[in-house]
Amino acid sequence: MTAPDIDRLLGEMTLAEKIGQMTQVEKYSISPDEVAGHGIGSVLSGGGGNPTPNTPETWRDMVGSFEEGALRSRLGIPLLYGVDAVHGHNNVYGATIFPHNIGLGATRDADLIRRVARVTAEELIATGVRWDFAPPVSVPQDIRWGRTLEAYSEDTELVTELGVAFLRGLQDVDGTGLANPAAVLGSVKHYVADGGTEWWSAGPDTDQGETTGCNGNFEDAISEERRRTLEQHQNLFGEMYEHGIWGQRIDQGVAKITEEELRAVHLPPYIAAIANGARNIMVSLSSWRDTKMHAHRYLLTDVLKGELGFDGFLVSDWLAIDYLDDDYYTAVTIGINAGVDMVMVPHDWRAFMDSLTRAVEAGDVPMERIDDAVRRILRVKAEMGLFEGVRADSGSVAGFGSTEHRAVAREAVAKSLVLLENNGALPLSKDAGLVYVAGRPAADIGLQCGGWTIEWRGIPGGDIPGTDLLGAVNEAVAEGTEVVFDAAGHFDDRIADVGLVVVAEPPYAEMTGDRADLTLPPEDIELIQRMRSQCRTLIGILYTGRPLLITSQAEAFDALVAAWLPGSEGAGITDALFGDVLFTGKLPFAWPRNDRQIPLAALEADSNSPLWPRGYGLEV
Ligand code: GLC
């Protein structure tokens, strides 16, 4: 479909149909018939937005039903269905689950990240999905942020290199571009400086006002669904505060940085992504100085679309438009005029369409702005071949979660491991005699995967196809080696030749991972001490979305491995532990010695060195 064709189609569209294309609705809030009746441009699954039962086949049916709905609309403009496949197609049971991006950052291997993205794309295509809300190209400057795990590094250059590699892996199958039915549209996010926000600049009880809804005034004409979501959100905050150390403090906060720092640290990944085929960018829920990103006309329109020449389309983030003003009509007007092209509503789509229609009719949003937004959306849909009927290749479910795909994930796990300490203990012999394995995470694949797995905040105690560490150890050791597991580290009175102790962060996503105190909980410290007294050689393994404050525990180990959040293929860890592959991972974030070295600016200003610097990692 050429540009004149797009202009011709635009000329045929009613205002309602144009606004329909600008509307993205989450799957529980709309039916395929409503998609047909209102010409809706996009539907999404948020974290946990899965069909029941949750299988590749039911996903194909669900996505296909919405796509068919769009084709039944008056003009039959094809729909784009989007999901968060941020470490594999992580919503779907049976998918290959890769290490979270902080682990991929430790590999520093752009070709591997491209292959990870390609496997992810193949599993997305198998479920009919051709839009992935990834790669995140955040450059976190404060590891207390609950989205550090989704970032490759605190280093702009590494984020840029690996973010582009992932984008190319999704979109560029063999140089044929997005029109290839195996190509998946990436969404480079979250624009911009989402990783540059300041601690304590966000949260329901700060001067940032209500972040659980546009104004907390439930008397608004909002859907019951949205009411439930907002109340769940507030309950979530309540639950987190009980623990005292968790609670939204920095996610969706304010980046109080100069434009020079914004352009030097946080903008380069977007410049490179645009030069490498980015056609969609998701706007950040955070603010720069006193303006929310979704209201930032200078950064969205003047810089991104003007100065940098981005001619794809911008999608808002979840409920982000609501937070722009207490009055929803005003909020919609601000966001669209700032440069947002498609709105992830995601629930009350009627209210959105009605508000924007009234704003255009009242002249508060110019029709030129609407036409620009719709032209951008149609242009990308045309580039994806959607108007020519190019849809996800229907025969590809067979490769879903395949041995070949899991081999790529296993390789990524092994290359992601960072060996922090080793007094000669590693590599282990497979004839290790008596091996004690302790720590619930060693036998909990949900903890091994972390957040954004099946459910938004992950599935602790849940089960998905893959290999947990205990299973991998049993698989790896030689016949005569005895492996005994106890989550709490209580064994008989024998002293083991080798002890493996795994401690993990509880799974979280987004603001639920904002964490004030990065020390280990008392029960983990006690477990380490208990294991120390029962093993000749003690190996520590950390499942974590960020560096933790473990300076006091470090000397207890004979070897210590940062395994990040490895995903479904735990055997990648034993491949390195038992010497089948080398430890090659390097820290993508500096590891602070104490909380005075958090955030990164404090660490860099400190005359003391970090516990381990960025780029550190032993090789054996
Ligand atoms: C979330 C996240 C964003 C994600 C979107 C859809 O709030 O900020 O990264 O893509 O909503 O799930």
XYZ file of C-alpha atoms and ligand atoms in Angstrom:
632
model
C 0.000 0.000 0.000
C 1.627 3.220 -1.063
C 1.485 6.645 0.561
C -1.171 7.848 -1.931
C -3.211 4.758 -1.067
C -2.963 5.713 2.604
C -4.057 9.245 1.862
C -6.937 7.916 -0.225
C -8.020 5.625 2.650
C -7.669 8.485 5.114
C -9.974 10.528 2.905
C -12.650 7.843 3.118
C -12.529 7.568 6.916
C -15.049 9.211 9.197
C -13.805 10.981 12.321
C -15.070 8.035 14.384
C -13.082 5.584 12.240
C -9.949 7.719 12.522
C -10.275 7.831 16.296
C -10.968 4.098 16.283
C -7.529 3.529 14.762
C -5.995 5.608 17.573
C -7.639 3.409 20.204
C -5.896 0.427 21.852
C -8.002 -1.655 24.231
C -7.001 -4.469 26.551
C -8.576 -7.794 25.678
C -10.919 -8.108 28.666
C -12.592 -4.763 27.906
C -13.816 -5.317 24.347
C -15.326 -7.967 22.074
C -14.474 -8.748 18.449
C -17.902 -7.438 17.463
C -17.160 -4.115 19.189
C -13.807 -4.008 17.366
C -15.792 -4.438 14.135
C -18.443 -1.890 15.032
C -16.002 0.851 16.076
C -13.046 0.203 13.756
C -10.680 -0.288 16.701
C -7.020 -0.157 15.633
C -5.401 -2.332 18.291
C -6.026 -4.764 21.123
C -3.469 -5.843 23.708
C -2.836 -8.381 26.426
C -1.319 -6.787 29.491
C 0.684 -8.922 31.915
C -1.560 -11.918 32.605
C -4.035 -11.089 29.815
C -4.171 -14.745 28.805
C -6.939 -16.930 27.356
C -8.152 -19.911 29.358
C -6.776 -22.513 28.850
C -3.471 -20.782 28.175
C -1.960 -22.523 25.133
C -0.465 -21.396 21.816
C -3.576 -22.658 20.082
C -6.009 -20.711 22.299
C -3.840 -17.639 21.867
C -4.068 -18.005 18.054
C -7.849 -18.290 18.342
C -8.121 -15.264 20.651
C -5.878 -13.036 18.534
C -7.519 -14.271 15.339
C -11.007 -13.458 16.653
C -10.034 -9.811 17.212
C -8.281 -9.642 13.826
C -11.386 -11.027 12.124
C -13.465 -8.441 13.974
C -11.379 -5.624 12.529
C -11.716 -7.044 9.004
C -15.514 -6.917 9.460
C -15.413 -3.154 10.115
C -16.752 -0.853 7.382
C -13.327 -0.244 5.847
C -11.773 -3.540 7.007
C -8.605 -1.886 8.335
C -6.506 -4.690 9.877
C -5.877 -4.775 13.634
C -2.551 -4.883 15.493
C -2.464 -7.140 18.558
C 0.297 -6.347 21.077
C 1.841 -8.116 24.068
C 4.788 -7.758 26.458
C 7.213 -10.481 25.383
C 10.094 -9.110 27.463
C 11.916 -12.371 28.166
C 10.358 -14.729 25.648
C 6.648 -14.893 24.940
C 6.332 -14.903 28.676
C 2.525 -14.748 28.951
C 2.040 -18.132 27.302
C 2.315 -21.466 29.140
C 5.029 -23.582 27.496
C 6.940 -20.669 25.979
C 10.725 -20.544 26.079
C 11.496 -18.140 28.937
C 14.797 -16.295 28.540
C 16.871 -14.535 31.177
C 15.517 -11.084 31.956
C 17.376 -8.293 30.193
C 19.767 -7.576 33.086
C 21.122 -11.087 32.518
C 21.264 -10.607 28.756
C 23.177 -7.400 29.428
C 25.800 -9.418 31.299
C 26.444 -11.453 28.130
C 27.410 -8.332 26.137
C 26.701 -10.513 23.120
C 24.693 -8.609 20.482
C 24.449 -11.601 18.153
C 23.030 -13.737 20.965
C 20.454 -11.042 21.795
C 19.445 -10.923 18.134
C 18.937 -14.709 18.202
C 16.960 -14.438 21.450
C 14.691 -11.895 19.796
C 14.277 -14.074 16.703
C 13.211 -17.082 18.804
C 10.857 -14.819 20.747
C 9.419 -13.580 17.438
C 8.915 -17.155 16.212
C 6.953 -17.994 19.358
C 4.928 -14.776 19.065
C 4.113 -15.616 15.438
C 3.058 -19.104 16.525
C 0.337 -17.445 18.628
C -0.673 -14.983 15.901
C 0.928 -11.973 17.580
C 2.969 -9.543 15.476
C 3.608 -6.663 17.921
C 5.926 -6.943 20.919
C 6.195 -4.120 23.496
C 9.958 -4.562 23.550
C 12.881 -3.822 23.693
C 12.970 -1.648 26.768
C 15.982 0.661 26.321
C 15.885 2.118 29.810
C 19.232 3.196 31.283
C 18.566 2.798 35.026
C 20.575 5.112 37.258
C 19.110 3.817 40.537
C 18.956 0.043 41.131
C 16.174 0.492 43.682
C 13.868 0.879 40.645
C 11.567 -2.091 40.159
C 12.278 -2.162 36.394
C 16.069 -2.486 36.631
C 15.647 -6.146 35.671
C 14.114 -5.134 32.338
C 17.201 -3.093 31.408
C 20.405 -4.350 29.776
C 22.681 -2.027 31.732
C 23.312 1.315 33.444
C 25.655 2.047 30.518
C 24.104 3.909 27.577
C 26.388 2.359 24.968
C 25.637 -1.225 25.987
C 21.893 -0.524 26.172
C 22.033 0.989 22.700
C 23.951 -1.916 21.178
C 21.786 -4.643 22.707
C 18.487 -2.785 22.296
C 19.149 -2.393 18.574
C 20.167 -6.061 18.330
C 16.876 -7.138 19.918
C 14.854 -4.812 17.670
C 16.617 -6.168 14.557
C 15.979 -9.719 15.746
C 12.250 -9.053 16.012
C 11.773 -7.062 12.813
C 14.428 -8.127 10.347
C 14.056 -11.778 9.384
C 16.368 -11.898 6.389
C 16.568 -8.354 5.166
C 12.984 -8.449 3.903
C 11.722 -6.049 6.565
C 8.375 -5.896 8.360
C 6.290 -7.236 5.449
C 7.697 -10.718 6.134
C 4.983 -12.790 7.932
C 7.680 -13.905 10.384
C 8.538 -10.295 11.284
C 7.284 -8.770 14.539
C 6.907 -5.035 15.159
C 9.020 -3.891 18.102
C 8.102 -1.125 20.530
C 11.144 0.762 21.808
C 10.332 1.913 25.325
C 9.781 3.899 27.489
C 10.532 7.244 25.895
C 12.425 8.923 27.492
C 14.588 8.851 30.669
C 12.330 6.319 32.389
C 15.483 5.057 34.127
C 16.545 8.509 35.225
C 13.848 9.228 37.812
C 14.683 10.250 41.359
C 14.019 8.142 44.427
C 10.928 9.269 46.336
C 9.623 11.232 43.340
C 6.698 8.841 42.740
C 4.073 6.953 44.616
C 0.495 7.249 45.874
C 1.487 9.285 48.907
C 3.882 11.804 47.447
C 3.236 15.152 45.814
C 2.948 13.314 42.533
C -0.694 12.967 43.416
C -2.709 9.851 42.718
C -0.806 7.417 40.555
C -3.507 4.834 40.881
C -5.916 6.790 38.750
C -6.462 10.175 37.204
C -7.886 11.595 40.403
C -8.958 8.806 42.727
C -12.493 10.107 42.412
C -14.412 6.943 41.745
C -17.578 8.897 41.080
C -16.216 9.472 37.599
C -18.128 7.740 34.836
C -15.516 4.980 34.706
C -16.155 1.365 33.919
C -16.525 -1.161 36.749
C -13.513 -2.940 35.235
C -11.360 0.111 35.599
C -12.659 0.680 39.120
C -11.598 -2.863 40.006
C -8.167 -2.329 38.457
C -7.592 0.876 40.377
C -8.708 -0.666 43.675
C -6.494 -3.696 43.030
C -3.674 -1.270 42.373
C -4.278 0.455 45.712
C -4.584 -2.866 47.535
C -1.259 -3.766 45.985
C 0.304 -0.656 47.450
C -1.211 -1.521 50.803
C 0.276 -5.000 50.692
C 3.677 -3.657 49.709
C 3.764 -1.094 52.501
C 3.129 -3.858 55.065
C 6.607 -5.103 54.265
C 8.012 -1.658 54.931
C 10.773 -2.009 52.369
C 8.694 -2.157 49.196
C 6.483 0.544 47.783
C 6.311 2.767 44.742
C 8.935 5.428 45.213
C 10.699 5.854 41.882
C 8.768 4.059 39.133
C 6.838 6.582 37.031
C 8.658 9.299 38.982
C 10.442 12.450 37.924
C 13.775 12.672 36.119
C 15.199 15.879 37.592
C 18.093 15.996 35.140
C 19.410 18.561 32.680
C 18.589 18.327 28.993
C 22.288 17.703 28.428
C 22.154 14.592 30.649
C 18.879 13.455 29.103
C 20.414 13.670 25.641
C 23.713 12.065 26.670
C 22.441 9.182 28.807
C 18.853 8.369 27.791
C 18.293 9.512 24.188
C 21.025 7.620 22.254
C 19.196 4.259 22.252
C 16.232 5.913 20.491
C 18.433 7.618 17.911
C 20.063 4.281 17.098
C 16.745 2.436 17.115
C 15.241 4.887 14.625
C 18.300 4.434 12.404
C 17.742 0.654 12.643
C 14.103 0.481 11.722
C 12.099 1.443 14.811
C 8.502 2.026 13.718
C 6.851 2.216 17.152
C 7.950 3.903 20.367
C 6.114 3.677 23.688
C 5.975 6.803 25.816
C 7.109 6.683 29.433
C 4.798 7.105 32.422
C 7.542 9.131 34.089
C 8.116 12.871 33.982
C 10.997 15.074 32.968
C 11.244 17.939 35.431
C 7.731 19.327 35.905
C 6.053 17.718 32.883
C 4.801 14.194 32.369
C 6.286 12.574 29.278
C 2.830 11.979 27.806
C 2.243 15.738 27.911
C 5.710 16.677 26.658
C 5.153 18.229 23.232
C 8.796 19.336 22.997
C 10.222 15.835 23.498
C 7.481 13.878 21.721
C 6.917 16.109 18.704
C 9.715 18.668 18.346
C 12.589 16.337 19.273
C 11.462 12.802 18.403
C 9.308 13.478 15.343
C 10.952 16.719 14.255
C 14.650 16.753 15.090
C 15.099 12.959 14.937
C 12.668 12.433 12.062
C 10.721 9.558 13.611
C 7.817 8.836 11.230
C 6.401 5.733 12.884
C 3.774 6.047 15.602
C 3.843 6.693 19.341
C 1.731 4.566 21.663
C 0.909 5.698 25.185
C 1.479 3.498 28.189
C -1.198 1.847 30.362
C -3.693 4.445 31.696
C -1.030 7.114 31.150
C -3.401 9.601 29.506
C -5.689 9.455 32.561
C -2.878 10.746 34.780
C -2.406 13.972 32.737
C -5.290 15.871 34.303
C -8.135 15.433 36.770
C -10.518 16.171 33.924
C -10.412 13.307 31.420
C -11.427 15.450 28.412
C -8.512 17.780 29.183
C -6.156 14.836 29.739
C -6.996 13.388 26.322
C -6.550 16.744 24.645
C -3.148 17.282 26.274
C -1.834 13.838 25.336
C -2.936 13.865 21.710
C -1.767 17.431 21.106
C 1.623 16.590 22.682
C 2.134 13.912 20.020
C 0.688 10.610 21.246
C -0.722 8.802 18.197
C -2.324 5.655 19.653
C -3.725 5.514 23.187
C -3.396 2.378 25.330
C -6.634 3.318 27.028
C -6.833 0.346 28.083
C -10.311 -0.125 29.618
C -12.862 2.629 29.096
C -12.439 2.982 25.339
C -15.876 4.536 24.864
C -14.956 7.388 27.203
C -11.716 7.906 25.290
C -13.362 7.902 21.849
C -16.137 10.197 23.037
C -13.738 12.653 24.659
C -11.472 12.861 21.623
C -14.425 13.206 19.260
C -15.753 16.136 21.312
C -12.262 17.671 21.453
C -11.918 17.597 17.650
C -15.427 18.945 17.132
C -14.703 21.747 19.622
C -11.400 22.548 17.896
C -9.357 21.670 20.981
C -7.566 18.979 18.955
C -6.945 19.984 15.323
C -8.027 17.541 12.614
C -4.483 17.816 11.217
C -3.199 16.207 14.411
C -5.734 13.372 14.051
C -4.797 12.850 10.390
C -1.086 12.836 11.261
C -1.622 10.207 13.980
C -3.792 7.972 11.778
C -1.453 8.332 8.799
C 1.434 7.146 10.992
C -0.540 4.135 12.233
C -1.733 3.177 8.732
C 1.801 3.609 7.368
C 3.214 1.036 9.800
C 0.325 -1.360 9.221
C 1.011 -1.045 5.492
C 4.740 -1.672 6.010
C 3.784 -4.870 7.857
C 1.816 -6.049 4.835
C -1.402 -6.144 6.835
C -3.446 -4.604 4.005
C -2.152 -7.317 1.698
C -3.380 -9.924 4.160
C 0.080 -10.742 5.534
C -0.661 -12.403 8.867
C 1.309 -14.542 11.288
C 2.309 -17.797 9.609
C -0.431 -20.177 10.715
C 1.626 -23.341 10.619
C 4.299 -22.457 13.136
C 2.991 -23.686 16.517
C 5.241 -26.750 16.176
C 8.350 -24.735 17.045
C 6.808 -23.279 20.191
C 8.943 -24.080 23.254
C 10.996 -26.452 21.084
C 14.290 -28.090 22.044
C 16.057 -25.814 19.578
C 14.513 -22.703 21.130
C 15.361 -23.866 24.649
C 18.949 -24.468 23.581
C 19.252 -20.766 22.732
C 17.849 -19.907 26.155
C 20.241 -22.333 27.861
C 23.166 -20.708 26.045
C 21.895 -17.269 27.119
C 21.677 -18.397 30.754
C 25.231 -19.716 30.760
C 26.585 -16.549 29.151
C 24.607 -14.327 31.536
C 26.190 -15.713 34.722
C 28.677 -13.439 36.453
C 31.223 -15.175 38.674
C 31.825 -12.731 41.509
C 33.994 -14.864 43.790
C 35.902 -18.107 43.370
C 38.603 -19.451 45.653
C 39.214 -22.366 43.327
C 35.925 -24.046 44.137
C 34.625 -23.739 40.559
C 34.315 -25.533 38.264
C 32.863 -28.361 40.354
C 33.585 -31.998 39.684
C 30.593 -34.078 38.558
C 31.928 -36.730 40.915
C 31.274 -34.408 43.800
C 30.433 -37.003 46.457
C 27.694 -35.516 48.672
C 25.965 -32.361 47.402
C 23.491 -30.373 49.517
C 21.137 -28.025 47.632
C 19.256 -25.449 49.713
C 16.962 -22.485 49.219
C 13.379 -22.660 47.943
C 14.354 -20.921 44.660
C 16.479 -23.962 43.714
C 13.269 -25.907 43.166
C 10.896 -23.107 42.178
C 10.943 -22.292 38.471
C 8.603 -19.367 39.155
C 11.278 -17.702 41.299
C 13.850 -18.656 38.661
C 11.860 -16.683 36.046
C 10.825 -13.630 38.080
C 8.117 -11.160 37.126
C 6.418 -10.891 33.724
C 5.963 -14.665 33.613
C 2.458 -15.984 32.907
C 1.173 -13.323 35.316
C 2.236 -9.697 35.600
C 4.120 -10.277 38.842
C 5.190 -13.826 37.995
C 4.215 -17.167 39.495
C 6.177 -17.975 42.682
C 5.541 -21.649 43.415
C 4.041 -22.014 39.973
C 5.115 -24.544 37.388
C 5.944 -24.144 33.726
C 7.909 -26.368 31.335
C 11.639 -25.993 31.862
C 14.358 -27.047 34.302
C 14.857 -25.683 37.793
C 18.325 -25.679 39.320
C 17.739 -28.800 41.409
C 16.635 -30.718 38.344
C 19.653 -29.473 36.445
C 22.039 -30.528 39.226
C 20.522 -34.012 39.361
C 20.908 -34.199 35.580
C 24.507 -32.957 35.593
C 26.217 -34.983 38.329
C 27.807 -38.387 37.802
C 26.185 -41.640 38.864
C 27.834 -41.932 42.268
C 27.154 -38.389 43.409
C 24.419 -37.998 46.032
C 22.257 -34.870 45.802
C 20.051 -33.913 48.768
C 17.660 -30.945 48.696
C 16.100 -29.087 51.576
C 14.580 -25.624 51.093
C 15.495 -24.551 54.639
C 18.937 -26.155 54.621
C 18.196 -28.786 57.274
C 20.181 -31.946 56.506
C 21.443 -34.957 58.425
C 24.648 -34.699 60.445
C 26.978 -35.437 57.498
C 29.198 -32.646 56.179
C 28.623 -32.276 52.446
C 31.492 -32.048 49.995
C 29.634 -29.292 48.154
C 26.738 -27.031 49.125
C 24.694 -24.959 46.678
C 22.534 -22.273 48.289
C 20.144 -20.200 46.193
C 18.591 -16.959 47.407
C 16.153 -14.952 45.312
C 14.291 -11.701 45.234
C 10.538 -12.320 45.372
C 9.100 -11.777 41.892
C 7.785 -8.314 41.071
C 6.950 -6.054 38.128
C 7.201 -2.307 37.664
C 6.423 -0.248 40.770
C 5.858 -3.385 42.854
C 9.630 -3.850 42.640
C 10.623 -0.422 43.945
C 12.670 -1.431 46.958
C 14.252 0.791 49.596
C 16.369 -1.837 51.336
C 18.453 -4.107 49.115
C 19.926 -6.238 51.892
C 19.058 -9.929 52.179
C 16.151 -10.792 54.482
C 17.144 -12.404 57.808
C 15.900 -15.848 56.751
C 18.308 -15.860 53.776
C 21.234 -14.732 55.931
C 20.475 -17.516 58.415
C 20.225 -20.059 55.580
C 23.651 -19.077 54.270
C 25.167 -19.390 57.741
C 23.481 -22.758 58.276
C 24.832 -24.048 54.988
C 28.323 -22.739 55.764
C 28.508 -25.026 58.784
C 27.351 -28.104 56.809
C 29.504 -27.976 53.678
C 33.195 -28.109 52.916
C 32.690 -26.000 49.788
C 29.810 -23.498 49.642
C 28.599 -21.988 46.363
C 26.147 -19.082 46.512
C 23.737 -18.412 43.629
C 21.675 -15.199 43.462
C 18.378 -14.955 41.547
C 17.988 -11.215 41.435
C 16.803 -8.394 39.166
C 19.615 -6.105 40.356
C 22.735 -5.993 42.528
C 21.882 -6.590 46.213
C 23.743 -5.429 49.317
C 25.565 -8.649 50.281
C 28.903 -7.302 51.437
C 28.513 -8.922 54.870
C 27.602 -12.311 53.403
C 30.181 -12.414 50.594
C 32.986 -13.934 52.657
C 30.794 -16.921 53.627
C 31.094 -18.345 50.121
C 33.855 -20.252 48.352
C 32.276 -19.085 45.121
C 29.449 -16.671 44.368
C 27.432 -16.408 41.126
C 25.030 -13.661 40.060
C 22.498 -15.622 37.980
C 20.031 -12.706 37.637
C 16.587 -14.116 36.663
C 17.560 -17.029 34.407
C 14.149 -18.079 33.078
C 13.049 -21.621 32.197
C 16.421 -23.186 31.337
C 18.202 -23.703 34.669
C 20.627 -26.154 33.053
C 22.511 -23.166 31.711
C 23.671 -22.601 35.296
C 24.987 -26.133 35.831
C 26.695 -26.037 32.427
C 28.972 -23.389 33.917
C 29.084 -24.711 37.504
C 30.408 -28.089 36.325
C 32.753 -26.649 33.703
C 30.984 -27.639 30.487
C 31.147 -23.972 29.516
C 33.249 -21.099 30.849
C 31.949 -18.310 33.059
C 32.195 -15.245 30.798
C 29.493 -12.859 32.047
C 30.417 -9.305 33.066
C 28.477 -7.029 35.434
C 26.149 -4.689 33.488
C 25.734 -2.613 36.659
C 28.325 -1.643 39.272
C 27.731 -3.589 42.505
C 27.516 -1.204 45.489
C 29.329 -1.935 48.722
C 26.637 -0.278 50.841
C 23.541 1.881 50.534
C 25.650 5.040 50.489
C 26.694 3.951 47.008
C 23.099 4.008 45.715
C 22.081 5.557 43.289
C 24.828 5.369 40.680
C 25.643 9.069 41.073
C 26.455 8.463 44.753
C 28.620 5.488 43.869
C 30.559 7.471 41.296
C 31.026 10.304 43.773
C 32.182 7.961 46.545
C 35.921 7.782 47.198
C 35.480 4.088 48.056
C 35.281 1.571 45.257
C 32.130 -0.476 44.621
C 32.172 -4.067 45.840
C 32.606 -5.002 42.161
C 32.772 -2.506 39.262
C 30.668 -2.611 36.109
C 32.420 -4.924 33.644
C 33.739 -7.197 36.408
C 33.412 -10.965 36.165
C 35.841 -13.856 36.796
C 36.451 -16.332 33.993
C 37.005 -20.025 34.679
C 2.801 -1.413 31.544
C 4.228 -1.076 31.245
C 4.612 -1.236 29.794
C 3.782 -2.330 29.149
C 2.335 -1.907 29.179
C 1.398 -2.993 28.614
O 2.281 -0.528 32.486
O 4.702 0.202 31.684
O 6.012 -1.533 29.752
O 4.202 -2.523 27.809
O 1.877 -1.545 30.479
O 1.422 -4.125 29.451
